[in-house]
XYZ file of C-alpha atoms in Angstrom:
288
model
C 99.027 65.345 126.424
C 99.470 67.037 123.034
C 100.389 70.708 123.335
C 99.420 73.284 120.736
C 100.859 76.441 119.210
C 99.264 79.013 116.890
C 101.506 80.635 114.282
C 98.951 82.775 112.434
C 96.901 85.395 114.315
C 95.700 88.977 113.901
C 95.204 91.764 116.424
C 93.631 95.190 116.110
C 96.978 96.385 114.774
C 95.432 95.200 111.486
C 91.996 93.621 111.062
C 91.478 91.713 114.310
C 89.581 93.009 117.332
C 91.839 92.049 120.266
C 94.743 94.255 121.237
C 98.085 92.455 120.983
C 98.126 92.171 124.783
C 94.617 90.714 124.857
C 95.458 88.234 122.110
C 98.580 86.937 123.855
C 96.701 86.744 127.157
C 93.931 84.700 125.507
C 96.540 82.404 123.941
C 98.132 81.893 127.355
C 94.753 81.188 128.964
C 94.029 78.655 126.195
C 97.173 76.761 127.168
C 99.103 77.468 123.977
C 102.868 77.084 124.293
C 103.638 79.596 121.535
C 101.786 82.231 119.530
C 102.850 84.256 116.492
C 101.289 87.657 115.874
C 101.103 88.056 112.090
C 99.177 91.240 111.410
C 98.605 92.340 107.829
C 101.377 94.549 106.463
C 102.411 96.027 109.825
C 104.787 95.291 112.681
C 103.294 97.824 115.085
C 101.721 95.313 117.502
C 104.801 93.169 118.029
C 106.413 95.048 120.923
C 103.182 94.952 122.943
C 102.674 91.269 122.208
C 106.231 90.370 123.203
C 106.055 92.402 126.426
C 102.823 90.629 127.394
C 104.293 87.183 126.736
C 107.376 88.053 128.783
C 105.192 89.204 131.667
C 102.952 86.117 131.591
C 105.697 83.536 131.124
C 105.174 79.954 129.891
C 104.272 81.101 126.368
C 106.707 81.796 123.556
C 106.004 84.837 121.406
C 106.990 84.800 117.729
C 107.266 88.151 115.986
C 105.530 87.828 112.637
C 103.800 89.572 109.742
C 101.490 88.638 106.866
C 102.333 90.468 103.647
C 99.774 90.901 100.863
C 101.152 90.086 97.414
C 99.670 90.015 93.935
C 99.848 87.219 91.366
C 98.205 86.360 88.053
C 95.789 84.239 90.102
C 94.879 87.050 92.488
C 96.126 87.988 95.924
C 98.427 85.625 97.828
C 99.501 86.167 101.422
C 102.999 85.386 102.639
C 103.944 84.997 106.293
C 107.228 86.053 107.822
C 108.000 84.447 111.184
C 110.755 85.556 113.571
C 110.842 89.128 112.305
C 113.877 90.792 113.932
C 113.461 93.961 115.963
C 115.593 95.770 113.405
C 113.540 95.141 110.270
C 114.414 98.363 108.444
C 114.046 97.358 104.764
C 110.809 95.473 105.440
C 109.391 98.276 107.591
C 110.100 100.808 104.842
C 108.386 98.663 102.199
C 105.357 98.102 104.439
C 105.119 101.842 105.148
C 104.999 102.478 101.395
C 102.223 99.893 101.041
C 100.207 101.441 103.860
C 100.554 104.898 102.307
C 99.162 103.601 99.010
C 96.405 101.822 100.922
C 95.507 105.102 102.620
C 95.001 106.647 99.190
C 92.835 103.684 98.205
C 90.765 104.054 101.382
C 90.014 107.671 100.514
C 88.993 106.679 96.984
C 86.602 104.097 98.454
C 85.080 106.746 100.735
C 84.716 109.104 97.769
C 82.942 106.377 95.819
C 80.660 105.614 98.767
C 79.845 109.311 98.985
C 78.594 109.310 95.388
C 76.300 106.425 96.389
C 74.796 108.455 99.225
C 76.745 106.573 101.895
C 78.545 109.192 103.961
C 81.301 108.239 106.390
C 84.490 110.130 107.186
C 88.095 109.007 107.387
C 88.049 109.911 111.087
C 85.236 107.382 111.595
C 87.281 104.730 109.791
C 90.435 105.498 111.771
C 88.430 105.260 114.996
C 87.759 101.604 114.143
C 91.442 100.811 113.588
C 93.822 99.953 116.401
C 97.065 100.373 114.480
C 98.812 101.459 111.312
C 97.232 98.967 108.931
C 93.903 100.510 107.935
C 91.777 98.971 105.214
C 88.402 97.715 104.075
C 87.554 95.859 107.323
C 87.707 99.168 109.181
C 85.557 100.868 106.537
C 83.102 97.988 106.961
C 83.069 98.531 110.741
C 82.394 102.232 110.237
C 79.526 101.421 107.867
C 78.051 99.084 110.459
C 78.511 101.616 113.266
C 76.592 104.207 111.240
C 73.801 101.745 110.460
C 74.376 101.573 106.715
C 74.800 97.793 106.953
C 73.854 95.151 109.505
C 77.143 93.240 109.413
C 80.710 93.253 108.133
C 79.718 90.564 105.636
C 76.927 92.742 104.268
C 79.338 95.675 103.934
C 81.612 93.579 101.740
C 78.721 92.087 99.769
C 77.137 95.454 99.017
C 80.068 97.847 98.808
C 83.604 96.667 99.535
C 84.054 93.189 98.045
C 85.298 92.604 94.508
C 81.718 92.806 93.181
C 80.679 95.641 95.512
C 79.521 99.067 94.358
C 82.511 100.889 95.895
C 85.256 98.362 95.202
C 88.708 99.696 94.369
C 91.493 97.184 93.547
C 94.204 96.793 96.172
C 97.816 97.825 95.545
C 99.975 94.920 96.750
C 103.623 93.855 96.679
C 105.182 91.464 94.189
C 105.653 88.080 95.884
C 109.321 87.872 94.915
C 109.995 91.206 96.604
C 108.083 90.227 99.736
C 109.956 86.936 100.077
C 113.310 88.568 99.371
C 112.738 91.352 101.907
C 111.684 88.957 104.650
C 114.315 86.297 104.037
C 116.939 89.022 103.758
C 116.392 90.058 107.382
C 116.261 86.500 108.713
C 112.551 85.648 108.679
C 111.215 82.180 108.006
C 109.087 82.881 104.928
C 105.944 80.786 104.483
C 103.121 80.777 101.925
C 99.899 81.329 103.891
C 96.749 79.187 103.445
C 97.464 78.170 99.824
C 94.326 76.034 99.527
C 91.738 78.709 100.322
C 90.620 78.896 96.720
C 90.907 76.591 93.709
C 93.913 77.242 91.509
C 94.731 75.701 88.131
C 96.349 72.247 88.455
C 100.015 72.575 89.358
C 99.862 76.327 89.940
C 100.850 76.187 93.626
C 103.844 74.000 92.727
C 104.909 76.555 90.119
C 104.411 79.398 92.604
C 106.621 77.598 95.131
C 109.343 76.982 92.524
C 109.158 80.631 91.498
C 109.790 81.819 95.068
C 112.426 79.310 96.173
C 115.361 81.326 94.749
C 114.227 84.347 96.780
C 114.268 82.563 100.144
C 110.914 80.811 100.545
C 111.285 78.135 103.214
C 107.811 76.898 104.136
C 104.121 76.381 103.481
C 101.147 76.664 105.829
C 99.442 73.263 105.870
C 97.290 73.478 109.006
C 94.748 76.306 108.840
C 91.182 76.805 110.026
C 89.857 76.799 106.456
C 91.959 73.866 105.221
C 90.455 70.402 105.068
C 92.478 67.329 106.009
C 92.975 66.737 102.288
C 94.240 70.315 101.881
C 96.737 69.783 104.697
C 97.960 66.563 103.105
C 98.391 68.336 99.764
C 100.471 71.056 101.428
C 102.616 68.492 103.219
C 103.162 66.759 99.875
C 104.322 70.046 98.342
C 106.621 70.610 101.321
C 108.210 67.199 100.822
C 108.680 67.732 97.087
C 110.535 71.006 97.593
C 112.110 70.370 101.020
C 110.042 73.048 102.755
C 109.115 73.541 106.389
C 105.476 73.058 107.394
C 103.658 75.617 109.535
C 100.116 76.274 110.687
C 97.776 78.543 112.569
C 94.185 79.498 113.138
C 94.119 82.873 111.319
C 92.371 84.197 114.427
C 90.766 87.663 114.078
C 88.791 87.926 117.315
C 85.196 89.052 116.872
C 85.743 89.705 113.171
C 85.836 85.912 112.676
C 83.964 84.835 115.807
C 83.831 81.114 115.003
C 87.612 80.829 114.715
C 89.328 80.330 118.072
C 92.973 80.589 119.048
C 94.843 77.332 118.700
C 91.893 75.247 117.529
C 90.276 77.209 114.691
C 86.765 75.817 114.264
C 87.554 73.175 116.882
C 89.722 70.524 115.271
C 92.820 72.473 114.233
C 96.026 71.187 115.769
C 99.487 72.652 115.291
C 101.677 70.782 117.730
C 104.756 71.802 119.651
C 106.570 69.079 117.695
C 105.808 70.902 114.427
C 106.987 74.137 116.046
C 110.205 72.441 117.175
C 110.899 71.353 113.586
C 110.543 74.953 112.398
C 112.967 76.082 115.083
C 115.376 73.272 114.214
C 115.401 74.433 110.576
C 116.300 77.942 111.752
C 119.072 76.640 113.969
C 120.521 74.719 111.020
C 120.538 77.984 109.046
C 122.267 79.784 111.913
C 119.193 81.942 112.562
C 117.973 82.932 116.046
C 114.640 81.733 117.451
């Protein structure tokens, strides 16, 4: 029997809907052998997730994070797996990002106000379960007040890049993100690189650009990747001697069709793939 893991998930510490404890419990109930919690730009759910996994037993918990970075081709997300408990330099950088994001959130609310759409920061914060507060929580507040019928409509009308209240996001440079994470012993992985079309060869160039800073892997298996996408990622990994990772990008009810461990139903990240990631870390003298 093939056993699965899921190395890309989100709790309500960022833009998911499950608490970290609920997420790990669901992963355990689904029979997963390991789960990584990789909330956006925050580490605040990791202690709760780890404590739950320890209590349940028979599931390995991987401390992770997904950092938002900016490139000439738009935003790129970078995963850090096996974040140590003492992650001082990374925590400081993420706190700076969240502070700037808080300023952006207020500017979005101010812009909404000029459009006759009145919600308060307290209403937004009430939708957030952790430190990482952003547009998804504004969207939830808009829905709760009846201004929109769905999160999707909130982004289409107001919060997306073509929305009436859109404010560009302040993100980290990818080189800095990779350097910070690799510097504290994380396995650093480019997340879902095939989600949008890039110019031919751009992903290869992006990989080569980040290798000197400690990039070690690429996410091939993802809910939104096709089989061809996964093969392309594996090809890139072979060309540059990278690890291969994968996960569902689970967000709970915010992406209700994506399920832990299986994505839309056919996703499979095996314990063998997980073992290879751990073997790479052992060869580098890094703890798992």
